[in-house]
Short mmCIF file of C-alpha atoms and ligand atoms in Angstrom, two decimals:
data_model
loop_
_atom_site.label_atom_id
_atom_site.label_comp_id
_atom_site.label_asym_id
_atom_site.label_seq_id
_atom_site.Cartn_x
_atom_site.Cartn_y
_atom_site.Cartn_z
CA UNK A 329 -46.79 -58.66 39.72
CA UNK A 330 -43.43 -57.43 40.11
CA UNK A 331 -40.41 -59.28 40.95
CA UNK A 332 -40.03 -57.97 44.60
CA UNK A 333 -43.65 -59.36 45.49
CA UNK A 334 -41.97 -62.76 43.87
CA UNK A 335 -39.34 -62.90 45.77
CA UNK A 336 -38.93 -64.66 49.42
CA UNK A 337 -39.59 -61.90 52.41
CA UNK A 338 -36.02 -62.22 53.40
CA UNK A 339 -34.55 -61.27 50.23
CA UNK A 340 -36.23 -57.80 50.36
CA UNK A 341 -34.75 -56.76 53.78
CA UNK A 342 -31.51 -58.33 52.99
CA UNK A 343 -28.29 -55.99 53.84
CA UNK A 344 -26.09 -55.35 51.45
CA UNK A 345 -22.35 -55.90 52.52
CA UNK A 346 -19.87 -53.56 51.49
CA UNK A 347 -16.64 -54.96 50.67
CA UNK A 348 -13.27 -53.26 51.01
CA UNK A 349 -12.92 -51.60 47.11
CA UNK A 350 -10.73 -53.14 45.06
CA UNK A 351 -7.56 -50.54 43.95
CA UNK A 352 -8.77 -50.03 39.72
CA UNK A 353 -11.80 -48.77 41.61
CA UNK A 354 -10.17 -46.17 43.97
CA UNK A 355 -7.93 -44.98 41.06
CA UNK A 356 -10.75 -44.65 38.48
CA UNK A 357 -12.98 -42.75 41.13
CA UNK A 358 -10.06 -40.29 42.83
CA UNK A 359 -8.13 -40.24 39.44
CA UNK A 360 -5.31 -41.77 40.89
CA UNK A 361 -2.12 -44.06 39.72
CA UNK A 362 -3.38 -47.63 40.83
CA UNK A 363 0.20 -47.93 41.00
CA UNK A 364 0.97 -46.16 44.07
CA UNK A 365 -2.35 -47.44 46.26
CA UNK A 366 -1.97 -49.42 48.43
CA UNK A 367 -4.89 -52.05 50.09
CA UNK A 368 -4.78 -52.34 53.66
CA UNK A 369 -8.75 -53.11 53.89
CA UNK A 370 -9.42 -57.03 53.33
CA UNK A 371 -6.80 -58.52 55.39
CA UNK A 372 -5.82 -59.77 52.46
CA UNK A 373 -1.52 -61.30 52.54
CA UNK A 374 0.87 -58.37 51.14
CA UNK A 375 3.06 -61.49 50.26
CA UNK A 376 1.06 -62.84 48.08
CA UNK A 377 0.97 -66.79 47.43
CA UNK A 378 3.47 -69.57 47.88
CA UNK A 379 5.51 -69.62 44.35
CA UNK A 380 4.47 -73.09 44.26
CA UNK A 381 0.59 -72.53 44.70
CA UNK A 382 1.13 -70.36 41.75
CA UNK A 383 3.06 -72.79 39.67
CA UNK A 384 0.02 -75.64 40.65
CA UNK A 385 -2.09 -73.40 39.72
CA UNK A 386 -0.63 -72.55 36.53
CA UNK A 387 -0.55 -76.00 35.85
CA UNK A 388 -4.11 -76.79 36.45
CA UNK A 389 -5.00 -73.94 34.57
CA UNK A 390 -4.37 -75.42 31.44
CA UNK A 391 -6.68 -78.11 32.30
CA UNK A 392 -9.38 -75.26 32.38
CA UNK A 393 -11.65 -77.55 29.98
CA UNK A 394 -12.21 -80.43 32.93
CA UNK A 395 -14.73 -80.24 35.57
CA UNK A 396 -12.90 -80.03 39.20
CA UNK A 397 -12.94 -83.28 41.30
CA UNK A 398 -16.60 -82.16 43.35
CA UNK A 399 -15.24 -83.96 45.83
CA UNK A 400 -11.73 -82.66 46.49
CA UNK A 401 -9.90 -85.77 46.93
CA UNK A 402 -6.55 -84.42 46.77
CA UNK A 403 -7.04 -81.46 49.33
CA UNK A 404 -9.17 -83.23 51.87
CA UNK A 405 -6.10 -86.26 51.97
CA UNK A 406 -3.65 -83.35 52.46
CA UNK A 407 -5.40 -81.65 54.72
CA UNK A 408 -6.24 -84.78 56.50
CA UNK A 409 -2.52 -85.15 57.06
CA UNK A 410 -1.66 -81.56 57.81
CA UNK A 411 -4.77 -81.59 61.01
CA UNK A 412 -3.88 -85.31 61.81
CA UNK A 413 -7.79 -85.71 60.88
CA UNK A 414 -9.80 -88.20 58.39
CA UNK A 415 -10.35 -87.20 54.88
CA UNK A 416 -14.22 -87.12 56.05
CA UNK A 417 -13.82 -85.05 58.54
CA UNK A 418 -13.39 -81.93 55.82
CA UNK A 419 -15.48 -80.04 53.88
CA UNK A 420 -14.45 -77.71 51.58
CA UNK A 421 -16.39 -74.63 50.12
CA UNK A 422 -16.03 -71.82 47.35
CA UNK A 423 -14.37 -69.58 50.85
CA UNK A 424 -15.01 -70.48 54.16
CA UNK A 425 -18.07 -67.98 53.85
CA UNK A 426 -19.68 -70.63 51.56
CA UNK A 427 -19.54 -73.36 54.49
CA UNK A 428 -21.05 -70.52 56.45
CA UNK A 429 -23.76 -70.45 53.86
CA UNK A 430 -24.18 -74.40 53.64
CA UNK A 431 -25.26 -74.25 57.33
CA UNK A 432 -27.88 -71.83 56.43
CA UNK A 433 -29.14 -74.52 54.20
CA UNK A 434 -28.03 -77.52 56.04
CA UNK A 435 -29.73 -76.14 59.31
CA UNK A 436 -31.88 -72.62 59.14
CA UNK A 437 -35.06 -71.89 58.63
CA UNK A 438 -37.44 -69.36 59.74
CA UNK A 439 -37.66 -68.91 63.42
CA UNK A 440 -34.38 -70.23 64.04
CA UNK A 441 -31.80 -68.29 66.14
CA UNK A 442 -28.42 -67.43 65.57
CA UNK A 443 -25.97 -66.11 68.42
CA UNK A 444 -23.30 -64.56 67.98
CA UNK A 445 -20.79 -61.91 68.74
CA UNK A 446 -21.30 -57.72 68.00
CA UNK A 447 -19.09 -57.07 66.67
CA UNK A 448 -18.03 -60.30 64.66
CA UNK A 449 -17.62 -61.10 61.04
CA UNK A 450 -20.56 -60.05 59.04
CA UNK A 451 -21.42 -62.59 57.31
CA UNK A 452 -22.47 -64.70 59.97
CA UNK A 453 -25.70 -61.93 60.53
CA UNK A 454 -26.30 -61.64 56.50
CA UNK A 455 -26.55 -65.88 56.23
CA UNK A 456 -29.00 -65.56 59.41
CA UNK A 457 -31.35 -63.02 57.79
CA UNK A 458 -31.09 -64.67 54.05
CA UNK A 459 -32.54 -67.38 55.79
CA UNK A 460 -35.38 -65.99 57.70
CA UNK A 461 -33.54 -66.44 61.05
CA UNK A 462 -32.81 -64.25 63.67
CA UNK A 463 -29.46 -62.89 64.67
CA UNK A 464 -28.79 -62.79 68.06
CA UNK A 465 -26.41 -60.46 69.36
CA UNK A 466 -24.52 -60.45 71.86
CA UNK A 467 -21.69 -57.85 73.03
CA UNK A 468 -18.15 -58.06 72.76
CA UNK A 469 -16.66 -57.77 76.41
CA UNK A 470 -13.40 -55.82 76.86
CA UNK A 471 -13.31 -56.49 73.28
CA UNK A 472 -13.33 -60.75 73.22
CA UNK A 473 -16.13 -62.62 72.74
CA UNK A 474 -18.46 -63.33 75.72
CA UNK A 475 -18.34 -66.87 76.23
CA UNK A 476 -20.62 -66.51 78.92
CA UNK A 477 -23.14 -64.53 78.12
CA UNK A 478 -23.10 -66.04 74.29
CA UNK A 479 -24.22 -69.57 76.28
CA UNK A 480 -26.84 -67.49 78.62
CA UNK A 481 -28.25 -65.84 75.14
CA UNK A 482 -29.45 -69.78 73.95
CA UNK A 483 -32.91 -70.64 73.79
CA UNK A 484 -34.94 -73.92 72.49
CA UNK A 485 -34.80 -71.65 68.88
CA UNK A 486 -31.23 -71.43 68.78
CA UNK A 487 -29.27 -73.90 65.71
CA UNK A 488 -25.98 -71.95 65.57
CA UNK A 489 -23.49 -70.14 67.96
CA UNK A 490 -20.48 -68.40 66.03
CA UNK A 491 -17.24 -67.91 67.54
CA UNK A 492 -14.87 -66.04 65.25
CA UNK A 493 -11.63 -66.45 66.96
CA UNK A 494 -9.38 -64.45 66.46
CA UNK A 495 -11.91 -62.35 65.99
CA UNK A 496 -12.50 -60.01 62.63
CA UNK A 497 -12.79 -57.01 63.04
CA UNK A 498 -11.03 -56.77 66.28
CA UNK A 499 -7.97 -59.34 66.34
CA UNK A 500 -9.09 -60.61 69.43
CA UNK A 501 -9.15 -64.64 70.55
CA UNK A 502 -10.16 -66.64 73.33
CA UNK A 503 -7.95 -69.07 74.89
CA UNK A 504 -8.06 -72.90 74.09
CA UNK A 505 -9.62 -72.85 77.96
CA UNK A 506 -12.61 -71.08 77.21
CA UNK A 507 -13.49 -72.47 74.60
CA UNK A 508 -13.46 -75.62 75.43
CA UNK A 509 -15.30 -75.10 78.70
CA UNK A 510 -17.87 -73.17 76.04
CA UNK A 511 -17.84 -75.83 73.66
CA UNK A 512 -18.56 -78.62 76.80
CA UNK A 513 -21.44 -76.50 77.82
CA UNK A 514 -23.38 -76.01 74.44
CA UNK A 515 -26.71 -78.03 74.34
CA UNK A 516 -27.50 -80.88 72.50
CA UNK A 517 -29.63 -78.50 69.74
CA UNK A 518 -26.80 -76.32 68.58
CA UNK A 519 -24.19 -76.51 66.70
CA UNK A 520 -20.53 -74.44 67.79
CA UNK A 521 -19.35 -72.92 64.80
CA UNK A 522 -15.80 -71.71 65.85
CA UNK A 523 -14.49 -69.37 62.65
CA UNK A 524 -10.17 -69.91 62.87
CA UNK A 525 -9.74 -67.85 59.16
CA UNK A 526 -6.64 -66.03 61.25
CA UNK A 527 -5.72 -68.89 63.70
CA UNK A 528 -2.20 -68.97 61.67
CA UNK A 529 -0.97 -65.67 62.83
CA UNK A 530 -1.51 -66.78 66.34
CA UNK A 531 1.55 -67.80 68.46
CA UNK A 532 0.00 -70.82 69.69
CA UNK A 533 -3.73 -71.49 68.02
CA UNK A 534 -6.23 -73.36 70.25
CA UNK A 535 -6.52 -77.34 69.04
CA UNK A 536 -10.28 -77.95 68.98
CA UNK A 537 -9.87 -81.51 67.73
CA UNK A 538 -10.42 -83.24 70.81
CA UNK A 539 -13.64 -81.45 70.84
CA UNK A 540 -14.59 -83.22 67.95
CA UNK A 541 -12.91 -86.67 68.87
CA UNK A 542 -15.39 -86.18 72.20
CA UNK A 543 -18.31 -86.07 69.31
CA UNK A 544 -19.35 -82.64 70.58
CA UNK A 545 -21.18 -80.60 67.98
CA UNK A 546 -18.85 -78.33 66.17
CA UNK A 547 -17.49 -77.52 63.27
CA UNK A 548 -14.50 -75.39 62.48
CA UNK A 549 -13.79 -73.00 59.60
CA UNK A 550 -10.30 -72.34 57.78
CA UNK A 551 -9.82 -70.41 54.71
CA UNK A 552 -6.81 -70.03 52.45
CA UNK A 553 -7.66 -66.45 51.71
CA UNK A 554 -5.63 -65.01 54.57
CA UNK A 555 -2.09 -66.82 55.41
CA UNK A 556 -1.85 -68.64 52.35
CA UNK A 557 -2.70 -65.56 49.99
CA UNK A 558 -5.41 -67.09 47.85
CA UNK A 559 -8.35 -65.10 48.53
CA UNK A 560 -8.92 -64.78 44.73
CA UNK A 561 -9.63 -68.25 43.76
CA UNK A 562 -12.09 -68.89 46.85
CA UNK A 563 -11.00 -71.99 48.68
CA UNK A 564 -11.71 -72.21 52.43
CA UNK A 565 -12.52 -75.08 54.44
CA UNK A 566 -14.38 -76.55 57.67
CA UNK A 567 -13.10 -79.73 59.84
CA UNK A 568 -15.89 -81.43 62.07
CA UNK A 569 -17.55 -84.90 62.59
CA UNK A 570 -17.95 -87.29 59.85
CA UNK A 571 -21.96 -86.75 60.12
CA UNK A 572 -22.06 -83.25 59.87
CA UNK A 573 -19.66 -82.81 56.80
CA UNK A 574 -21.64 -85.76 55.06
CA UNK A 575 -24.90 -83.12 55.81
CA UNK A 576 -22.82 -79.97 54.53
CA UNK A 577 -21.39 -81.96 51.30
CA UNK A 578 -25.11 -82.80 50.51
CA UNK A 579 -26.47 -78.87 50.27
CA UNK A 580 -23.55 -77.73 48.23
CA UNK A 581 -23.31 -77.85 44.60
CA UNK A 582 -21.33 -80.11 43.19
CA UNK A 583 -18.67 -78.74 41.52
CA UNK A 584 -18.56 -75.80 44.38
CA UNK A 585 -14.43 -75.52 44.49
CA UNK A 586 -12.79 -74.73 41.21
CA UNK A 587 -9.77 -77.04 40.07
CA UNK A 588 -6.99 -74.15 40.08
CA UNK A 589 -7.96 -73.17 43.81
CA UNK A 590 -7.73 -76.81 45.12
CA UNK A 591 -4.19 -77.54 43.23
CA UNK A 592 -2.96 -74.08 44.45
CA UNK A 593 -4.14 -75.00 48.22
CA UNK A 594 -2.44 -78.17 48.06
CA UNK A 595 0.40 -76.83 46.92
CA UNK A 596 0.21 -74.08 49.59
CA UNK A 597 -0.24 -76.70 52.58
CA UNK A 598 3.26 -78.20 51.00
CA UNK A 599 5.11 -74.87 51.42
CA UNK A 600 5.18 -74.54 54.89
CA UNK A 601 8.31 -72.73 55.00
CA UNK A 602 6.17 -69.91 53.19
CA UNK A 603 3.05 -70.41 55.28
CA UNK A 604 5.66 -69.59 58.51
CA UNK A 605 7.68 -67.19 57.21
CA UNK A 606 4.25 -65.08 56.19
CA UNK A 607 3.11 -65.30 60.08
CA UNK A 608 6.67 -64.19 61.22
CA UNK A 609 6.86 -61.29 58.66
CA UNK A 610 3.13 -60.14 60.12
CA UNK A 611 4.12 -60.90 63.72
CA UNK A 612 6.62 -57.89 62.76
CA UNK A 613 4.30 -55.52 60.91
CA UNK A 614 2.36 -55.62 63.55
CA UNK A 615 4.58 -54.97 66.13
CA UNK A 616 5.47 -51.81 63.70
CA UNK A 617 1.63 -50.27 63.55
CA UNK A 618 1.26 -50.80 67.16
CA UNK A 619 4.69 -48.60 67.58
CA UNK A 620 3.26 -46.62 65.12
CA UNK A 621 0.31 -45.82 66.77
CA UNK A 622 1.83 -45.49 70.30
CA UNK A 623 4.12 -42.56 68.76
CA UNK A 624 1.07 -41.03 67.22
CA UNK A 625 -0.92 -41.22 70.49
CA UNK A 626 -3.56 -43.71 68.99
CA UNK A 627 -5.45 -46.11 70.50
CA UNK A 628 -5.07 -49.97 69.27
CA UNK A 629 -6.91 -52.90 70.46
CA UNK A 630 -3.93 -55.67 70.58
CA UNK A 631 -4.66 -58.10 67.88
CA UNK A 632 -3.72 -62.02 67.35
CA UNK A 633 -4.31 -61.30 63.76
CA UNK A 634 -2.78 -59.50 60.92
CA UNK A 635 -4.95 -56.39 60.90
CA UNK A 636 -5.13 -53.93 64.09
CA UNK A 637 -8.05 -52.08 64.70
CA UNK A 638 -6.73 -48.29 65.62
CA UNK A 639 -9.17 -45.40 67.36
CA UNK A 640 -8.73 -42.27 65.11
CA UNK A 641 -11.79 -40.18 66.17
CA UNK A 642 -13.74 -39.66 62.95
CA UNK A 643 -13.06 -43.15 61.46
CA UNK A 644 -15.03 -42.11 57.91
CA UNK A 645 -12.89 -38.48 57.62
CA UNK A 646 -10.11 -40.41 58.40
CA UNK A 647 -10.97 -43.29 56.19
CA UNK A 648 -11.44 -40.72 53.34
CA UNK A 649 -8.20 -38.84 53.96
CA UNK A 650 -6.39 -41.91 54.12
CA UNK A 651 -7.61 -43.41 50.53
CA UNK A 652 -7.30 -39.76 48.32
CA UNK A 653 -3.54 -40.15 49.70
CA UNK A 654 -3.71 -43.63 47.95
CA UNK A 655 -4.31 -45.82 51.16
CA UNK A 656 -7.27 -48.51 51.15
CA UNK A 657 -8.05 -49.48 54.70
CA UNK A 658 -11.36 -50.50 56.35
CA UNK A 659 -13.94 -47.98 58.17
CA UNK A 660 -15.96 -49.59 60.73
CA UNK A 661 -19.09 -47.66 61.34
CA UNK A 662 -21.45 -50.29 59.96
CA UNK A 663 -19.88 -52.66 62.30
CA UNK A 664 -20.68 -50.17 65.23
CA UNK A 665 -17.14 -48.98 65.82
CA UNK A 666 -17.40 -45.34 63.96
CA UNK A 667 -14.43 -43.76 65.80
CA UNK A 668 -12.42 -46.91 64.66
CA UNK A 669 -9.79 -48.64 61.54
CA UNK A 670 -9.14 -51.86 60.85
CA UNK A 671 -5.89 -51.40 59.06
CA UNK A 672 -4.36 -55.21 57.53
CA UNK A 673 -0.69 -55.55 58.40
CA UNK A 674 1.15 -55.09 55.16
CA UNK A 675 4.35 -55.16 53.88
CA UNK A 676 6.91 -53.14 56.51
CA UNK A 677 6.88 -50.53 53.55
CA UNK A 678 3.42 -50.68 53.56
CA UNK A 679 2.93 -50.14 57.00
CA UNK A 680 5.95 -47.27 57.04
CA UNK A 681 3.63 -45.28 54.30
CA UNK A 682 0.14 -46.02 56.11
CA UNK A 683 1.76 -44.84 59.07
CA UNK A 684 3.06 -41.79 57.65
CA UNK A 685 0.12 -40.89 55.85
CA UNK A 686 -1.48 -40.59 58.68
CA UNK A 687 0.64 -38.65 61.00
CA UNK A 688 0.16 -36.25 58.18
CA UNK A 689 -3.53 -36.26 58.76
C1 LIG B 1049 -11.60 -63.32 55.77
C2 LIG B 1049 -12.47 -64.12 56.66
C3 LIG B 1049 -12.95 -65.36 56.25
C4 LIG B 1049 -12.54 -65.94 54.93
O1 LIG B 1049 -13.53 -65.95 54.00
P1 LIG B 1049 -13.28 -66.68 52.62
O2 LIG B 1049 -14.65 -66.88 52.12
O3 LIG B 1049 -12.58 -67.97 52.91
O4 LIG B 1049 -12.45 -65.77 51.79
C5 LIG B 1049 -13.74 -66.08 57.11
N1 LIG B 1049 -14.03 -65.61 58.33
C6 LIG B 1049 -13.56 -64.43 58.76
C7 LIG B 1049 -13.87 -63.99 60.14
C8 LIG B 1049 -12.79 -63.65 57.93
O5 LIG B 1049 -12.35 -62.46 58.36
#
């Protein structure tokens, strides 16, 4: 017997997902200087951490030889106090992507139905098919999600509906309105998962709280991979009833969330003034590419987020151009959108070189 007859069905047809490649990898492959490539592909923050998340993390670092607190006492308190939430209310996970993965196990099994957006974040359709369920798609309209239509797509086999707002990959939100209205109208079998991993660029973020005050069935995802720059050490987050965090807490491992990531988070939820002056500096950036691309005579889907998704015409030549010039950024022809960019908001140098790059091309 070989191993692939061993394995579960769903592991065989499982897609791999292609990550945006790190900058050694570029440089090794085009024979470049990894020194003058830049990353523009993972949305990932061009200002790095907060100083003091570093320092915390330094810190914890030499305590390397302890297991973390499994239970992330410290970060769920602060974060309690930072949402104006319970400590239970939180659950935290090696990246928001692993609390997508603990509702796999927490509520999926074969048969099941998962709706959600195309195109969304795509991780939402490879935790589906890991676990034997079906992904559900259903169309973006004039780029947003379809609030509507995403409620009309439920059936008696449907656990989970994923809202990724603003959405990745096209920087697109609903408003608190919809939402809500969304939220209000979601059966008693499934469970709203609304994914806010860029709600801190937006101007004003919906507040989904009372939504889960009213004891309605969702569950909302953070991560601090984006704003707060620590997409290395993993640490993301969800915020929902008491009952369904006890649930998720039970199908994770236990030591899930490494010690450096949770004293670097707290220390990043204390440095607000970085947190804020990260949104402002993107808020700016962005306002740059969208110039940018308006003197080039590209198209741009207005984003809430701090990557814009820019219509270039041959999205992979463009793609390819862009990175043997030394420029990372993030073709999207396995999400559907072949003509399209997603290009992160960087640095204003950053985006001054991206830019220029590709009025040469
Ligand atoms: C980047 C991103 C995340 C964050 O994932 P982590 O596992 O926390 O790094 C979550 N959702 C969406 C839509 C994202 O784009």
């Amino acid at each position: 017997m070989n191993y692939e007859s061993l394995a579960r069905p769903s592991v065989l047809t499982q897609p791999v997902y292609e990550p945006g490649k790190p900058i050694e990898y570029v440089a090794r492959e085009l024979g470049l200087d990894p020194a003058g490539i830049i990353k523009l592909a993972s949305n990932e923050n061009p200002f790095g951490p907060s100083p003091r998340a570093v320092a915390a993390a330094t810190r914890a670092l030499a305590h390397g030889e302890l297991y973390p607190d499994g239970g992330c006492y410290e970060l769920r308190h602060k974060l309690a106090a930072f949402h104006g939430m319970d400590a239970g209310e939180f659950v935290v996970g090696n990246g928001s992507n692993e609390i997508i993965e603990l509702l796999g196990h927490a509520f999926l099994s074969p048969g099941n139905e998962v709706v959600m957006g195309g195109p969304a974040f795509v991780v939402y359709r490879l935790v589906t098919l890991l676990f034997g369920a079906k992904a559900v798609e259903v169309p973006l309209r004039e780029w947003r999600h379809d609030l509507t239509a995403m409620a009309a797509a439920i059936t008696p086999q449907t656990k989970l509906v994923m809202v990724c707002s603003p959405n990745n990959p096209t920087g697109t939100a609903n408003t608190a309105e919809e939402l809500t209205t969304f939220v209000r109208s979601l059966p008693d079998h499934v469970i709203g998962v609304i994914d806010e991993a860029y709600a801190e660029y937006q101007e004003m973020a919906p507040d989904l709280k009372p939504l889960i005050r009213e004891g309605r069935k969702i569950v909302c995802l953070r991560t601090f991979s984006k704003i707060y720059g620590l997409a290395s050490l993993r640490i993301g987050y969800g915020y929902a009833g008491v009952a369904l965090c006890s649930l998720l807490n039970r199908v994770r491992q236990p030591f899930n969330v490494n010690a450096i990531g949770q004293a670097a988070a707290v220390a990043a939820l204390d440095d607000r003034e970085f947190a804020a002056s990260c949104a402002r500096e993107t808020r700016a950036g962005r306002v740059q590419l969208e110039q940018g691309c308006r003197d080039l005579g590209l198209e741009y889907v207005p984003s809430e987020a701090n990557f814009l998704l820019v219509r270039v015409g041959d999205g992979q030549r463009v793609f390819d151009s862009l990175q043997r010039r030394g420029v990372i950024v993030r073709p999207l022809k396995s999400y559907g959108l072949p003509e399209w960019l997603r290009v992160t908001v960087g640095s204003l140098a950053q985006n001054e070189r991206m830019l220029s790059e590709l009025r040469q091309i």
